PDB file of C-alpha atoms in Angstrom:
ATOM      1  CA  MET A1153      18.029 -63.858  97.908  1.00 90.00           C
ATOM      2  CA  GLN A1154      15.432 -63.977 100.641  1.00 94.00           C
ATOM      3  CA  ARG A1155      11.814 -64.768  99.819  1.00 95.00           C
ATOM      4  CA  VAL A1156       8.568 -63.352 101.199  1.00 95.00           C
ATOM      5  CA  ILE A1157       6.491 -66.382 102.156  1.00 93.00           C
ATOM      6  CA  SER A1158       3.502 -64.809 103.935  1.00 94.00           C
ATOM      7  CA  TYR A1159       2.206 -61.552 105.395  1.00 95.00           C
ATOM      8  CA  ILE A1160       0.718 -60.063 108.527  1.00 96.00           C
ATOM      9  CA  PRO A1161      -2.098 -57.498 108.101  1.00 94.00           C
ATOM     10  CA  SER A1162      -1.545 -54.076 109.633  1.00 92.00           C
ATOM     11  CA  GLY A1163      -2.816 -53.798 113.177  1.00 91.00           C
ATOM     12  CA  GLN A1164      -1.912 -57.410 114.018  1.00 93.00           C
ATOM     13  CA  PRO A1165       0.769 -57.956 116.663  1.00 92.00           C
ATOM     14  CA  SER A1166       4.209 -58.568 115.183  1.00 91.00           C
ATOM     15  CA  ASP A1167       7.894 -57.991 115.738  1.00 94.00           C
ATOM     16  CA  PRO A1168       9.380 -54.734 114.452  1.00 95.00           C
ATOM     17  CA  PRO A1169      10.323 -54.748 110.753  1.00 97.00           C
ATOM     18  CA  VAL A1170      13.963 -54.945 109.665  1.00 97.00           C
ATOM     19  CA  ALA A1171      13.320 -52.929 106.476  1.00 97.00           C
ATOM     20  CA  SER A1172      10.534 -51.401 104.408  1.00 97.00           C
ATOM     21  CA  VAL A1173       9.278 -51.207 100.845  1.00 98.00           C
ATOM     22  CA  VAL A1174       7.416 -48.132  99.577  1.00 97.00           C
ATOM     23  CA  LEU A1175       4.833 -48.683  96.829  1.00 96.00           C
ATOM     24  CA  PRO A1176       2.013 -46.637  95.255  1.00 96.00           C
ATOM     25  CA  HIS A1177      -1.486 -48.098  95.538  1.00 93.00           C
ATOM     26  CA  ASP A1178      -1.543 -49.592  92.037  1.00 90.00           C
ATOM     27  CA  LEU A1179       1.679 -51.540  92.724  1.00 94.00           C
ATOM     28  CA  ARG A1180       0.515 -52.957  96.071  1.00 94.00           C
ATOM     29  CA  HIS A1181      -1.612 -55.692  94.467  1.00 92.00           C
ATOM     30  CA  LEU A1182       0.982 -58.451  94.297  1.00 93.00           C
ATOM     31  CA  ARG A1183       1.530 -62.190  93.994  1.00 93.00           C
ATOM     32  CA  ARG A1184       5.061 -62.590  92.633  1.00 95.00           C
ATOM     33  CA  LYS A1185       7.499 -59.704  92.286  1.00 95.00           C
ATOM     34  CA  LEU A1186      11.060 -58.681  92.995  1.00 96.00           C
ATOM     35  CA  LEU A1187      10.817 -55.929  95.601  1.00 97.00           C
ATOM     36  CA  HIS A1188      13.446 -53.229  95.996  1.00 97.00           C
ATOM     37  CA  LEU A1189      13.635 -52.253  99.656  1.00 97.00           C
ATOM     38  CA  GLU A1190      14.432 -48.755 100.903  1.00 96.00           C
ATOM     39  CA  ASN A1191      17.790 -49.957 102.250  1.00 96.00           C
ATOM     40  CA  GLY A1192      18.850 -51.124  98.757  1.00 95.00           C
ATOM     41  CA  ASP A1193      18.296 -54.853  99.364  1.00 96.00           C
ATOM     42  CA  MET A1194      15.977 -56.943  97.214  1.00 97.00           C
ATOM     43  CA  VAL A1195      13.593 -59.726  98.196  1.00 97.00           C
ATOM     44  CA  MET A1196      11.388 -61.988  96.096  1.00 97.00           C
ATOM     45  CA  LEU A1197       7.701 -61.880  97.001  1.00 95.00           C
ATOM     46  CA  ASP A1198       6.246 -65.272  96.073  1.00 91.00           C
ATOM     47  CA  LEU A1199       2.725 -65.943  97.372  1.00 93.00           C
ATOM     48  CA  LYS A1200       0.104 -68.521  96.349  1.00 93.00           C
ATOM     49  CA  GLU A1201      -2.487 -65.794  95.613  1.00 93.00           C
ATOM     50  CA  ALA A1202      -2.405 -62.110  94.775  1.00 92.00           C
ATOM     51  CA  VAL A1203      -2.884 -59.846  97.780  1.00 92.00           C
ATOM     52  CA  GLN A1204      -3.817 -56.156  97.984  1.00 91.00           C
ATOM     53  CA  PHE A1205      -1.366 -54.792 100.525  1.00 94.00           C
ATOM     54  CA  TRP A1206      -2.107 -51.787 102.706  1.00 92.00           C
ATOM     55  CA  ASP A1207       0.119 -49.313 104.457  1.00 94.00           C
ATOM     56  CA  GLY A1208       1.506 -51.015 107.554  1.00 95.00           C
ATOM     57  CA  ASP A1209       1.150 -54.626 106.408  1.00 96.00           C
ATOM     58  CA  ARG A1210       4.195 -56.774 107.192  1.00 97.00           C
ATOM     59  CA  LEU A1211       5.826 -59.202 104.764  1.00 97.00           C
ATOM     60  CA  VAL A1212       7.293 -62.316 106.401  1.00 96.00           C
ATOM     61  CA  LEU A1213      10.634 -63.458 104.988  1.00 96.00           C
ATOM     62  CA  ASP A1214      11.714 -67.096 104.924  1.00 95.00           C
ATOM     63  CA  ASP A1215      14.044 -66.414 107.890  1.00 95.00           C
ATOM     64  CA  GLY A1216      11.114 -64.993 109.928  1.00 95.00           C
ATOM     65  CA  SER A1217      12.158 -61.340 109.729  1.00 96.00           C
ATOM     66  CA  LEU A1218       9.611 -58.730 108.648  1.00 97.00           C
ATOM     67  CA  ILE A1219       9.447 -56.060 105.939  1.00 97.00           C
ATOM     68  CA  GLU A1220       6.932 -53.226 106.352  1.00 97.00           C
ATOM     69  CA  VAL A1221       4.826 -52.188 103.348  1.00 97.00           C
ATOM     70  CA  ARG A1222       4.514 -48.404 103.211  1.00 97.00           C
ATOM     71  CA  ALA A1223       2.205 -46.457 100.930  1.00 96.00           C
ATOM     72  CA  ALA A1224       4.064 -44.061  98.636  1.00 97.00           C
ATOM     73  CA  GLU A1225       3.018 -40.441  98.405  1.00 97.00           C
ATOM     74  CA  GLU A1226       1.129 -39.800  95.163  1.00 97.00           C
ATOM     75  CA  LYS A1227      -0.105 -36.742  93.276  1.00 98.00           C
ATOM     76  CA  LEU A1228      -3.815 -36.587  94.014  1.00 98.00           C
ATOM     77  CA  PHE A1229      -6.854 -34.364  93.888  1.00 98.00           C
ATOM     78  CA  GLU A1230      -8.504 -33.603  97.217  1.00 98.00           C
ATOM     79  CA  ILE A1231     -12.224 -33.136  96.622  1.00 98.00           C
ATOM     80  CA  ILE A1232     -14.031 -31.022  99.196  1.00 98.00           C
ATOM     81  CA  PRO A1233     -17.848 -31.198  99.120  1.00 98.00           C
ATOM     82  CA  ARG A1234     -20.297 -28.575 100.396  1.00 97.00           C
ATOM     83  CA  ASP A1235     -21.772 -31.054 102.897  1.00 97.00           C
ATOM     84  CA  GLY A1236     -22.355 -34.755 103.552  1.00 96.00           C
ATOM     85  CA  GLN A1237     -25.045 -35.151 100.911  1.00 97.00           C
ATOM     86  CA  HIS A1238     -22.805 -33.502  98.316  1.00 98.00           C
ATOM     87  CA  LEU A1239     -19.982 -35.913  99.252  1.00 97.00           C
ATOM     88  CA  ILE A1240     -22.324 -38.848  98.546  1.00 97.00           C
ATOM     89  CA  GLU A1241     -23.304 -37.384  95.179  1.00 97.00           C
ATOM     90  CA  LEU A1242     -19.675 -36.762  94.198  1.00 98.00           C
ATOM     91  CA  ALA A1243     -18.722 -40.299  95.275  1.00 96.00           C
ATOM     92  CA  TRP A1244     -21.538 -41.645  93.101  1.00 96.00           C
ATOM     93  CA  HIS A1245     -20.231 -39.765  90.041  1.00 97.00           C
ATOM     94  CA  LEU A1246     -16.694 -41.055  90.641  1.00 96.00           C
ATOM     95  CA  GLY A1247     -17.939 -44.605  91.190  1.00 93.00           C
ATOM     96  CA  ASN A1248     -19.993 -44.404  88.022  1.00 94.00           C
ATOM     97  CA  ARG A1249     -16.681 -43.826  86.222  1.00 94.00           C
ATOM     98  CA  HIS A1250     -14.984 -46.698  88.109  1.00 92.00           C
ATOM     99  CA  LEU A1251     -12.304 -44.384  89.493  1.00 93.00           C
ATOM    100  CA  PRO A1252     -10.310 -45.526  92.516  1.00 93.00           C
ATOM    101  CA  ALA A1253     -11.256 -43.180  95.360  1.00 95.00           C
ATOM    102  CA  GLN A1254     -10.312 -42.826  99.007  1.00 96.00           C
ATOM    103  CA  ILE A1255     -13.553 -41.694 100.619  1.00 96.00           C
ATOM    104  CA  GLU A1256     -13.346 -40.004 104.003  1.00 96.00           C
ATOM    105  CA  GLN A1257     -15.856 -38.158 106.216  1.00 96.00           C
ATOM    106  CA  THR A1258     -15.109 -34.713 104.787  1.00 97.00           C
ATOM    107  CA  ARG A1259     -13.265 -35.324 101.517  1.00 98.00           C
ATOM    108  CA  ILE A1260     -12.454 -37.701  98.684  1.00 98.00           C
ATOM    109  CA  LEU A1261      -9.010 -38.354  97.206  1.00 98.00           C
ATOM    110  CA  ILE A1262      -8.445 -39.466  93.589  1.00 97.00           C
ATOM    111  CA  HIS A1263      -5.560 -39.506  91.132  1.00 97.00           C
ATOM    112  CA  ARG A1264      -5.198 -36.268  89.206  1.00 97.00           C
ATOM    113  CA  ASP A1265      -7.173 -36.113  85.984  1.00 97.00           C
ATOM    114  CA  PRO A1266      -7.982 -32.717  84.429  1.00 97.00           C
ATOM    115  CA  VAL A1267     -11.216 -33.936  82.808  1.00 97.00           C
ATOM    116  CA  ILE A1268     -12.510 -35.293  86.124  1.00 97.00           C
ATOM    117  CA  ARG A1269     -11.400 -32.103  87.879  1.00 98.00           C
ATOM    118  CA  SER A1270     -13.559 -30.043  85.487  1.00 98.00           C
ATOM    119  CA  MET A1271     -16.519 -32.367  86.043  1.00 97.00           C
ATOM    120  CA  LEU A1272     -16.180 -32.121  89.838  1.00 98.00           C
ATOM    121  CA  GLN A1273     -15.851 -28.333  89.778  1.00 98.00           C
ATOM    122  CA  GLY A1274     -18.928 -28.208  87.537  1.00 97.00           C
ATOM    123  CA  LEU A1275     -20.742 -30.188  90.232  1.00 98.00           C
ATOM    124  CA  GLY A1276     -19.773 -27.555  92.811  1.00 98.00           C
ATOM    125  CA  ALA A1277     -16.822 -29.291  94.502  1.00 98.00           C
ATOM    126  CA  GLU A1278     -13.631 -27.598  95.588  1.00 98.00           C
ATOM    127  CA  VAL A1279     -10.700 -29.515  94.049  1.00 98.00           C
ATOM    128  CA  ASN A1280      -7.149 -29.083  95.408  1.00 98.00           C
ATOM    129  CA  GLU A1281      -3.871 -30.634  94.310  1.00 98.00           C
ATOM    130  CA  VAL A1282      -2.243 -32.601  97.148  1.00 98.00           C
ATOM    131  CA  THR A1283       0.559 -35.132  97.546  1.00 98.00           C
ATOM    132  CA  GLU A1284      -0.349 -37.854 100.041  1.00 97.00           C
ATOM    133  CA  THR A1285      -0.511 -41.606 100.473  1.00 96.00           C
ATOM    134  CA  PHE A1286      -3.483 -43.181  98.697  1.00 96.00           C
ATOM    135  CA  GLN A1287      -5.596 -46.098  99.875  1.00 92.00           C
ATOM    136  CA  PRO A1288      -8.754 -46.220  97.772  1.00 92.00           C
ATOM    137  CA  VAL A1289     -11.855 -48.134  98.770  1.00 85.00           C
ATOM    138  CA  ARG A1290     -11.812 -51.680  97.420  1.00 72.00           C
ATOM    139  CA  GLY A1291     -14.214 -52.575  94.661  1.00 65.00           C
ATOM    140  CA  ALA A1292     -17.033 -54.955  95.507  1.00 58.00           C
ATOM    141  CA  TYR A1293     -15.530 -57.693  93.326  1.00 53.00           C
ATOM    142  CA  HIS A1294     -11.879 -57.027  94.112  1.00 48.00           C
ATOM    143  CA  SER A1295      -9.864 -59.988  95.335  1.00 46.00           C
ATOM    144  CA  HIS A1296      -7.943 -59.024  98.447  1.00 44.00           C
ATOM    145  CA  GLY A1297      -6.161 -62.137  99.546  1.00 47.00           C
ATOM    146  CA  GLY A1298      -8.465 -62.971 102.420  1.00 44.00           C
ATOM    147  CA  HIS A1299      -7.700 -60.234 104.883  1.00 45.00           C
ATOM    148  CA  GLY A1300      -9.685 -57.171 105.720  1.00 44.00           C
ATOM    149  CA  HIS A1301      -8.524 -53.855 107.092  1.00 43.00           C
ATOM    150  CA  GLY A1302     -11.128 -52.239 109.279  1.00 41.00           C
ATOM    151  CA  ASN A1303     -13.148 -49.790 107.232  1.00 37.00           C
ATOM    152  CA  HIS A1304     -11.411 -50.736 103.982  1.00 37.00           C
ATOM    153  CA  ALA A1305     -13.354 -53.984 103.599  1.00 35.00           C
ATOM    154  CA  ALA A1306     -16.737 -54.938 104.918  1.00 32.00           C
ATOM    155  CA  PRO A1307     -16.366 -57.734 107.510  1.00 32.00           C
ATOM    156  CA  GLU A1308     -19.056 -59.802 105.813  1.00 33.00           C
ATOM    157  CA  HIS A1309     -16.992 -59.687 102.614  1.00 33.00           C
ATOM    158  CA  ASP A1310     -13.986 -61.417 104.166  1.00 37.00           C
ATOM    159  CA  GLY A1311     -15.820 -64.694 103.505  1.00 36.00           C
ATOM    160  CA  HIS A1312     -15.839 -63.795  99.799  1.00 34.00           C
ATOM    161  CA  ASP A1313     -19.600 -64.012  99.300  1.00 37.00           C
ATOM    162  CA  HIS A1314     -20.149 -62.413  95.899  1.00 33.00           C
ATOM    163  CA  GLY A1315     -23.864 -63.099  95.792  1.00 38.00           C
ATOM    164  CA  ALA A1316     -26.604 -60.474  95.761  1.00 39.00           C
ATOM    165  CA  TRP A1317     -26.162 -57.457  97.985  1.00 35.00           C
ATOM    166  CA  LYS A1318     -28.092 -57.677 101.242  1.00 37.00           C
ATOM    167  CA  PRO A1319     -28.723 -54.702 103.556  1.00 37.00           C
TER     168      PRO A1319
END
């Protein structure tokens, strides 16, 4: 059985992948796991540290070939605010509950939860059921294996400084 020995973050130059693995967001934080590829093959991921993988990352096999990590579609709520200020307020309420959230310019995506849906509607948000890939914002103290992904991780955090927040 082939082994995954390293990875290449999405957006970095690489050869085309020979296969892919599709995983939901909560199963993309990995260190050691048997992965079932879309083509039916299996590979053993065996890294020194746990890594939060993102859609488009490439896993490097011991023979040098690449496997693409793809985000699975998940059942989500799409939260539509009235305006930008309302989006910030809704994001604060979700963060206060430590809910994984994908925050975009005009909407927020979260996993479906009827209690949270009621809260958000009570706060004036439009909440729609959608099925999409999900890449929530990383938590401030979340280990991510030393690689950032554009807007998903602050560049100054790639050095893993967990001291006091500085503007």
